[in-house]
PDB file of C-alpha atoms in Angstrom:
ATOM      1  CA  UNK X  24       0.000   0.000   0.000  1.00 60.00           C
ATOM      2  CA  UNK X  25       1.279   3.445  -0.940  1.00 61.00           C
ATOM      3  CA  UNK X  26       0.748   6.175   1.685  1.00 59.00           C
ATOM      4  CA  UNK X  27      -1.718   8.876   0.588  1.00 59.00           C
ATOM      5  CA  UNK X  28       1.022  11.517   0.774  1.00 58.00           C
ATOM      6  CA  UNK X  29       2.955   9.603  -1.898  1.00 63.00           C
ATOM      7  CA  UNK X  30      -0.102   9.005  -4.096  1.00 76.00           C
ATOM      8  CA  UNK X  31       0.466  10.892  -7.330  1.00 86.00           C
ATOM      9  CA  UNK X  32       0.388  10.006 -11.002  1.00 90.00           C
ATOM     10  CA  UNK X  33      -0.012   6.277 -11.577  1.00 94.00           C
ATOM     11  CA  UNK X  34       0.371   5.593  -7.846  1.00 93.00           C
ATOM     12  CA  UNK X  35      -3.009   7.132  -6.893  1.00 91.00           C
ATOM     13  CA  UNK X  36      -5.354   4.487  -5.471  1.00 89.00           C
ATOM     14  CA  UNK X  37      -8.506   6.018  -7.010  1.00 90.00           C
ATOM     15  CA  UNK X  38      -7.559   5.450 -10.671  1.00 92.00           C
ATOM     16  CA  UNK X  39      -9.289   2.968 -12.913  1.00 94.00           C
ATOM     17  CA  UNK X  40      -7.000   0.455 -14.580  1.00 95.00           C
ATOM     18  CA  UNK X  41      -6.983   2.126 -18.018  1.00 96.00           C
ATOM     19  CA  UNK X  42      -5.953   5.488 -16.568  1.00 95.00           C
ATOM     20  CA  UNK X  43      -3.289   3.823 -14.402  1.00 96.00           C
ATOM     21  CA  UNK X  44      -1.802   2.100 -17.468  1.00 97.00           C
ATOM     22  CA  UNK X  45      -1.797   5.395 -19.397  1.00 96.00           C
ATOM     23  CA  UNK X  46       0.000   7.171 -16.542  1.00 95.00           C
ATOM     24  CA  UNK X  47       2.474   4.326 -16.119  1.00 97.00           C
ATOM     25  CA  UNK X  48       3.317   4.488 -19.818  1.00 97.00           C
ATOM     26  CA  UNK X  49       3.784   8.237 -19.660  1.00 97.00           C
ATOM     27  CA  UNK X  50       6.064   7.910 -16.641  1.00 97.00           C
ATOM     28  CA  UNK X  51       7.968   5.049 -18.261  1.00 98.00           C
ATOM     29  CA  UNK X  52       8.617   7.153 -21.366  1.00 98.00           C
ATOM     30  CA  UNK X  53       9.820  10.082 -19.251  1.00 98.00           C
ATOM     31  CA  UNK X  54      12.137   7.821 -17.245  1.00 98.00           C
ATOM     32  CA  UNK X  55      13.533   6.254 -20.402  1.00 98.00           C
ATOM     33  CA  UNK X  56      14.150   9.588 -22.106  1.00 97.00           C
ATOM     34  CA  UNK X  57      15.540  11.256 -18.973  1.00 97.00           C
ATOM     35  CA  UNK X  58      17.780   8.507 -17.666  1.00 97.00           C
ATOM     36  CA  UNK X  59      18.605   6.178 -20.531  1.00 96.00           C
ATOM     37  CA  UNK X  60      20.320   2.977 -19.400  1.00 96.00           C
ATOM     38  CA  UNK X  61      20.561   4.228 -15.789  1.00 95.00           C
ATOM     39  CA  UNK X  62      16.784   3.895 -15.483  1.00 96.00           C
ATOM     40  CA  UNK X  63      16.354   0.587 -17.302  1.00 97.00           C
ATOM     41  CA  UNK X  64      15.427  -1.371 -14.172  1.00 96.00           C
ATOM     42  CA  UNK X  65      12.774   1.229 -13.321  1.00 98.00           C
ATOM     43  CA  UNK X  66      11.333   1.280 -16.843  1.00 98.00           C
ATOM     44  CA  UNK X  67      11.081  -2.510 -16.752  1.00 98.00           C
ATOM     45  CA  UNK X  68       9.347  -2.354 -13.369  1.00 97.00           C
ATOM     46  CA  UNK X  69       6.887   0.292 -14.596  1.00 98.00           C
ATOM     47  CA  UNK X  70       6.056  -1.854 -17.615  1.00 98.00           C
ATOM     48  CA  UNK X  71       5.434  -4.921 -15.442  1.00 98.00           C
ATOM     49  CA  UNK X  72       3.281  -2.818 -13.070  1.00 97.00           C
ATOM     50  CA  UNK X  73       0.833  -2.270 -15.934  1.00 97.00           C
ATOM     51  CA  UNK X  74      -0.274  -5.887 -15.451  1.00 97.00           C
ATOM     52  CA  UNK X  75       0.573  -6.321 -11.776  1.00 97.00           C
ATOM     53  CA  UNK X  76      -0.437  -3.432  -9.469  1.00 94.00           C
ATOM     54  CA  UNK X  77       1.413  -5.056  -6.560  1.00 95.00           C
ATOM     55  CA  UNK X  78       4.572  -3.758  -8.266  1.00 96.00           C
ATOM     56  CA  UNK X  79       3.522  -0.126  -7.787  1.00 95.00           C
ATOM     57  CA  UNK X  80       5.171   0.289  -4.341  1.00 93.00           C
ATOM     58  CA  UNK X  81       8.502  -1.167  -5.552  1.00 96.00           C
ATOM     59  CA  UNK X  82       8.296   1.051  -8.649  1.00 96.00           C
ATOM     60  CA  UNK X  83       7.755   4.130  -6.487  1.00 94.00           C
ATOM     61  CA  UNK X  84      10.673   3.092  -4.284  1.00 94.00           C
ATOM     62  CA  UNK X  85      12.882   2.619  -7.358  1.00 96.00           C
ATOM     63  CA  UNK X  86      11.851   6.044  -8.633  1.00 96.00           C
ATOM     64  CA  UNK X  87      12.675   7.582  -5.264  1.00 94.00           C
ATOM     65  CA  UNK X  88      16.034   5.815  -5.386  1.00 95.00           C
ATOM     66  CA  UNK X  89      17.166   7.479  -8.610  1.00 96.00           C
ATOM     67  CA  UNK X  90      20.109   9.839  -8.470  1.00 96.00           C
ATOM     68  CA  UNK X  91      18.911  13.317  -7.442  1.00 97.00           C
ATOM     69  CA  UNK X  92      19.392  14.939 -10.863  1.00 97.00           C
ATOM     70  CA  UNK X  93      17.632  12.073 -12.647  1.00 97.00           C
ATOM     71  CA  UNK X  94      14.796  12.183 -10.132  1.00 96.00           C
ATOM     72  CA  UNK X  95      14.319  15.955 -10.574  1.00 96.00           C
ATOM     73  CA  UNK X  96      14.294  15.625 -14.358  1.00 97.00           C
ATOM     74  CA  UNK X  97      11.752  12.803 -14.265  1.00 97.00           C
ATOM     75  CA  UNK X  98       9.447  14.586 -11.819  1.00 94.00           C
ATOM     76  CA  UNK X  99       9.662  17.909 -13.661  1.00 95.00           C
ATOM     77  CA  UNK X 100       8.963  16.338 -17.050  1.00 96.00           C
ATOM     78  CA  UNK X 101       6.120  14.180 -15.767  1.00 95.00           C
ATOM     79  CA  UNK X 102       4.555  17.175 -13.993  1.00 93.00           C
ATOM     80  CA  UNK X 103       4.853  19.347 -17.120  1.00 93.00           C
ATOM     81  CA  UNK X 104       3.191  16.683 -19.274  1.00 93.00           C
ATOM     82  CA  UNK X 105       0.346  16.238 -16.810  1.00 88.00           C
ATOM     83  CA  UNK X 106      -0.303  19.881 -15.962  1.00 86.00           C
ATOM     84  CA  UNK X 107      -3.977  20.829 -16.337  1.00 83.00           C
ATOM     85  CA  UNK X 108      -4.797  22.681 -19.540  1.00 81.00           C
ATOM     86  CA  UNK X 109      -5.001  26.441 -19.168  1.00 78.00           C
TER      87      UNK X 109
END
């Protein structure tokens, strides 16, 4: 279970499965483009989490474990892509 304070993007508990998959794919693309081979284990985990939601907490932990610069780039890009339309 992911604490409510950490529930954002694909990790929110109130998402239906289609929306969760869409958000996981968006995050996976951002991780891949931002980190390259350094984020390969995380991109693999995000892809597997599309079919197995029990992998969401380990995926969040892996994301939190990225190097600080990689983590900032991923979060900033994901937030920019998911900003509400003006």
